Coordinates of C-alpha atoms in Angstrom, one line a residue:
M64 CA -29.7 2.0 -11.8
S65 CA -29.4 -0.8 -14.3
A66 CA -28.8 -4.4 -13.3
T67 CA -25.3 -4.1 -14.8
V68 CA -24.4 -1.2 -12.5
I69 CA -25.7 -3.0 -9.4
G70 CA -23.9 -6.1 -10.4
L71 CA -20.6 -4.2 -10.9
A72 CA -20.9 -2.6 -7.5
L73 CA -21.7 -5.9 -5.7
F74 CA -18.8 -7.6 -7.6
A75 CA -16.4 -4.8 -6.5
A76 CA -17.7 -5.3 -2.9
I77 CA -17.0 -9.0 -2.9
L78 CA -13.6 -8.6 -4.5
H79 CA -12.6 -5.9 -2.0
A80 CA -13.5 -8.1 0.9
S81 CA -11.7 -11.1 -0.8
W82 CA -8.3 -9.3 -1.2
N83 CA -8.5 -8.5 2.4
A84 CA -9.0 -12.2 3.1
F85 CA -5.9 -12.9 1.0
L86 CA -4.0 -10.5 3.2
R87 CA -5.4 -11.9 6.5
T88 CA -4.4 -15.4 5.6
G89 CA -0.8 -14.5 4.7
S90 CA 1.8 -16.1 7.0
D91 CA 3.9 -12.8 6.8
R92 CA 1.3 -10.1 6.1
L93 CA 3.8 -7.3 5.5
W94 CA 5.5 -9.5 2.9
T95 CA 2.1 -10.4 1.4
V96 CA 0.9 -6.8 1.1
T97 CA 4.2 -5.8 -0.5
V98 CA 4.0 -8.6 -3.1
M99 CA 0.3 -7.7 -3.7
S100 CA 1.5 -4.2 -4.6
F101 CA 3.5 -5.6 -7.5
S102 CA 0.2 -6.2 -9.4
A103 CA -0.8 -2.6 -9.1
T104 CA 2.7 -1.4 -10.1
I105 CA 2.7 -3.6 -13.3
A106 CA -0.7 -2.3 -14.2
A107 CA 0.4 1.3 -13.6
V108 CA 3.3 1.2 -16.1
P109 CA 1.3 1.2 -19.3
L110 CA -1.0 3.8 -17.8
A111 CA 2.0 6.1 -17.1
I112 CA 3.4 5.5 -20.6
F113 CA 0.2 6.4 -22.5
H114 CA -0.7 9.4 -20.4
P115 CA 1.2 12.7 -20.3
L116 CA 3.0 13.5 -17.1
P117 CA 0.8 15.1 -14.4
M118 CA 1.0 18.9 -14.0
S119 CA 3.8 20.0 -11.6
S120 CA 1.3 21.2 -9.1
A121 CA 0.0 17.6 -8.6
W122 CA 3.3 16.0 -7.6
P123 CA 3.1 17.0 -3.9
Y124 CA -0.3 15.3 -3.8
I125 CA 1.0 12.2 -5.6
V126 CA 3.8 11.8 -3.2
L127 CA 1.7 12.5 -0.2
S128 CA -1.0 10.1 -1.3
A129 CA 1.5 7.3 -2.0
C130 CA 3.1 7.9 1.5
L131 CA -0.4 7.7 3.1
Q132 CA -1.1 4.5 1.3
V133 CA 2.1 2.9 2.6
G134 CA 0.9 3.9 6.0
Y135 CA -2.5 2.4 5.3
S136 CA -0.8 -0.9 4.3
L137 CA 1.3 -1.0 7.4
F138 CA -1.6 -0.2 9.8
L139 CA -3.9 -2.7 8.1
V140 CA -1.3 -5.4 8.4
A141 CA -1.0 -4.5 12.1
A142 CA -4.7 -4.6 12.6
Y143 CA -5.0 -8.1 11.1
R144 CA -2.1 -9.3 13.3
Y145 CA -4.4 -8.9 16.3
G146 CA -7.9 -9.3 14.9
E147 CA -10.0 -11.4 12.6
L148 CA -11.3 -10.4 9.1
G149 CA -14.9 -10.2 10.3
Q150 CA -13.9 -7.8 13.1
V151 CA -11.2 -5.6 11.6
Y152 CA -12.7 -5.1 8.1
P153 CA -16.1 -3.7 9.2
I154 CA -14.3 -1.3 11.6
V155 CA -12.0 -0.1 8.9
R156 CA -14.7 0.3 6.2
G157 CA -17.3 1.8 8.6
S158 CA -14.9 4.3 10.1
V159 CA -14.0 5.9 6.8
P160 CA -17.3 7.6 5.9
L161 CA -17.9 8.2 9.7
L162 CA -14.6 10.1 10.0
V163 CA -15.1 12.0 6.8
A164 CA -18.6 13.1 7.8
I165 CA -17.5 14.1 11.4
G166 CA -14.4 15.8 10.0
G167 CA -16.4 17.8 7.5
F168 CA -18.8 18.9 10.2
I169 CA -16.1 19.9 12.6
V170 CA -13.5 21.4 10.2
A171 CA -15.6 22.7 7.4
G172 CA -18.9 23.3 9.1
E173 CA -20.7 21.1 6.7
R174 CA -24.3 20.4 7.8
L175 CA -25.3 16.8 8.0
S176 CA -28.7 15.7 6.5
T177 CA -31.1 13.6 8.6
L178 CA -30.0 10.5 6.7
Q179 CA -26.3 11.3 7.2
T180 CA -26.9 11.9 10.9
L181 CA -28.6 8.5 11.0
G182 CA -25.6 7.0 9.2
V183 CA -23.2 8.5 11.7
V184 CA -25.1 7.0 14.6
L185 CA -25.5 3.6 13.0
A186 CA -21.8 3.3 11.9
A187 CA -20.7 4.4 15.4
L188 CA -23.1 1.9 17.1
G189 CA -22.0 -1.0 14.8
I190 CA -18.3 -0.3 15.4
M191 CA -18.9 0.0 19.2
S192 CA -20.7 -3.4 19.2
L193 CA -17.7 -5.0 17.5
S194 CA -15.4 -3.3 20.0
L195 CA -17.3 -4.2 23.2
G196 CA -18.6 -7.2 25.1
K197 CA -17.8 -10.9 24.7
G198 CA -16.0 -12.0 21.6
R199 CA -15.0 -8.4 20.8
A200 CA -11.9 -7.5 18.8
A201 CA -8.7 -6.9 20.8
T202 CA -8.1 -3.3 21.8
T203 CA -4.9 -3.1 19.8
S204 CA -6.7 -4.4 16.7
I205 CA -9.5 -1.8 17.1
L206 CA -7.0 1.1 17.5
Y207 CA -5.0 0.0 14.4
A208 CA -8.3 -0.5 12.4
L209 CA -9.5 3.0 13.4
A210 CA -6.1 4.4 12.4
T211 CA -6.3 2.6 9.1
G212 CA -9.7 4.2 8.5
A213 CA -8.4 7.6 9.3
I214 CA -5.5 7.1 6.8
I215 CA -7.9 6.0 4.1
A216 CA -10.0 9.1 4.7
A217 CA -6.8 11.3 4.6
Y218 CA -5.5 9.9 1.2
A219 CA -9.0 10.0 -0.3
T220 CA -9.1 13.7 0.6
V221 CA -5.6 14.2 -0.9
D222 CA -6.6 12.4 -4.1
A223 CA -9.8 14.5 -4.4
I224 CA -7.7 17.6 -4.5
G225 CA -4.6 16.3 -6.3
V226 CA -6.5 14.7 -9.2
R227 CA -8.0 18.1 -10.1
S228 CA -4.6 19.6 -10.5
A229 CA -3.0 16.7 -12.4
G230 CA -4.7 17.4 -15.7
S231 CA -5.5 13.7 -16.1
S232 CA -7.1 11.3 -13.7
G233 CA -5.3 8.3 -15.4
A234 CA -1.9 9.9 -15.1
Y235 CA -2.5 10.9 -11.5
T236 CA -3.6 7.3 -10.6
A237 CA -0.7 5.7 -12.5
W238 CA 1.9 7.8 -10.7
V239 CA 0.4 7.4 -7.3
L240 CA 0.6 3.6 -7.8
L241 CA 4.1 3.8 -9.2
V242 CA 5.4 5.9 -6.3
Y243 CA 3.6 3.6 -3.8
G244 CA 5.1 0.6 -5.7
V245 CA 8.5 1.9 -4.9
L246 CA 8.0 3.1 -1.4
L247 CA 6.3 0.0 0.0
P248 CA 9.2 -2.4 -1.0
V249 CA 11.7 0.2 0.3
T250 CA 9.7 0.3 3.6
F251 CA 9.8 -3.5 3.8
I252 CA 13.6 -3.6 3.3
L253 CA 14.1 -0.9 5.9
C254 CA 12.0 -3.0 8.4
R255 CA 13.3 -6.5 7.5
G256 CA 16.7 -5.9 5.8
K257 CA 15.9 -7.5 2.4
L258 CA 12.9 -8.6 0.3
T259 CA 13.0 -12.1 -1.2
V260 CA 10.3 -13.2 -3.6
D261 CA 10.1 -16.6 -5.4
F262 CA 7.4 -16.0 -7.9
R263 CA 6.9 -19.7 -8.4
S264 CA 6.0 -20.2 -4.7
P265 CA 2.3 -20.7 -3.7
D266 CA 2.5 -17.8 -1.2
A267 CA 3.8 -15.4 -3.9
L268 CA 1.2 -16.5 -6.4
K269 CA -1.5 -16.1 -3.8
A270 CA -0.3 -12.6 -3.0
L271 CA -0.2 -11.6 -6.6
G272 CA -3.7 -13.0 -7.0
G273 CA -4.8 -10.9 -4.1
G274 CA -3.3 -7.8 -5.9
I275 CA -5.2 -8.7 -9.1
F276 CA -8.4 -9.0 -7.1
A277 CA -7.8 -5.5 -5.7
L278 CA -7.2 -4.1 -9.2
I279 CA -10.3 -5.7 -10.7
A280 CA -12.4 -4.4 -7.7
Y281 CA -11.1 -0.9 -8.4
G282 CA -11.8 -1.3 -12.1
A283 CA -15.3 -2.6 -11.5
V284 CA -16.1 0.5 -9.3
V285 CA -14.8 2.8 -11.9
A286 CA -16.9 1.1 -14.6
A287 CA -19.9 1.4 -12.4
F288 CA -19.3 5.1 -11.8
V289 CA -19.2 5.6 -15.6
L290 CA -22.5 3.9 -16.0
G291 CA -24.5 5.0 -13.0
P292 CA -24.9 7.5 -10.1
A293 CA -22.0 7.7 -7.6
G294 CA -24.1 7.9 -4.4
P295 CA -26.0 4.6 -4.7
I296 CA -22.9 2.8 -6.1
T297 CA -20.8 3.9 -3.1
A298 CA -23.6 2.7 -0.9
I299 CA -23.9 -0.7 -2.5
R300 CA -20.1 -1.1 -2.3
E301 CA -20.3 -0.8 1.5
T302 CA -22.0 -4.3 1.5
S303 CA -18.4 -5.5 1.4
V304 CA -18.6 -5.4 5.2
V305 CA -21.2 -8.2 5.2
F306 CA -19.3 -10.2 2.6
A307 CA -16.1 -10.0 4.7
A308 CA -17.9 -11.5 7.7
L309 CA -19.2 -14.3 5.5
I310 CA -15.8 -14.9 3.8
G311 CA -14.2 -15.0 7.3
R312 CA -16.7 -17.7 8.4
L313 CA -16.7 -19.8 5.2
F314 CA -13.0 -19.7 4.3
L315 CA -11.1 -18.7 7.4
G316 CA -13.0 -20.6 10.0
E317 CA -13.8 -17.4 12.0
T318 CA -16.7 -17.2 14.4
L319 CA -19.9 -15.7 13.0
T320 CA -22.2 -15.0 15.9
P321 CA -25.7 -13.4 15.6
K322 CA -24.1 -10.3 17.4
R323 CA -21.3 -10.0 14.8
I324 CA -23.8 -10.4 11.9
A325 CA -26.0 -7.7 13.4
A326 CA -23.0 -5.4 14.0
C327 CA -21.7 -5.8 10.4
G328 CA -25.2 -5.2 9.1
V329 CA -25.5 -2.0 11.2
V330 CA -22.1 -0.8 10.1
A331 CA -23.0 -1.4 6.5
L332 CA -26.3 0.4 6.8
G333 CA -24.6 3.3 8.4
A334 CA -22.0 3.5 5.7
I335 CA -24.8 3.2 3.1
C336 CA -26.6 6.2 4.6
L337 CA -23.4 8.2 4.6
G338 CA -22.3 7.1 1.2
Y339 CA -25.6 7.8 -0.5
H340 CA -25.4 11.5 0.3
G341 CA -21.6 11.9 1.1

């Protein structure tokens, strides 16, 4: 891989951890993630305009993916209500490739390579070390984080199938974001009664900034995939687990014990082993 590809993957990892930090610091995290979604919705409009409509067979996947991403947002918000960034984020990120690998083995009978098996063990050990002992994450937070990881794995699987039937990856992505951009505010209104946003307020600007970080992170990964091999890029992106722990310590005042550093490193290494061959 070139230095450009490695740089893009690392940049995406930092930004992904950063937008989670924006969410973690929000005073009302459900409101924050809803406003963050506006950035994606705005970006999706020109994509939808300049691409043909997806094929009719893709629409069930588009709607299902958008619904799952609303669920992902809700469960992530709940996880951060009870846990710190440096605890929740590694569990969410580490559980995704772990669950995909285990699910493929159980459901589809896929055989795991030696490196993938090592990845499963490392990711599981890292998550367990964050979940057990002194200074561990709250049980409620762990359960929400694992549920979030399961939802991510589910919508990634839906997208992998749906994008093939859409006729255009750009159109598929645009309409998933647009449907999500409608469903999440509607969900907020159903939960809270109304959605009020003053776009001049610091909280709204911070939330929109977090949404822009998420978009740029996605764009950086896509650019890296165009320029280099998917496996190593996916592996490098998993270093976001370590960046989240550092951001939590430097900007959120979270505790960063040697045990947490080691746990995040083990989770990242396990995800790298799974991502490289997944």
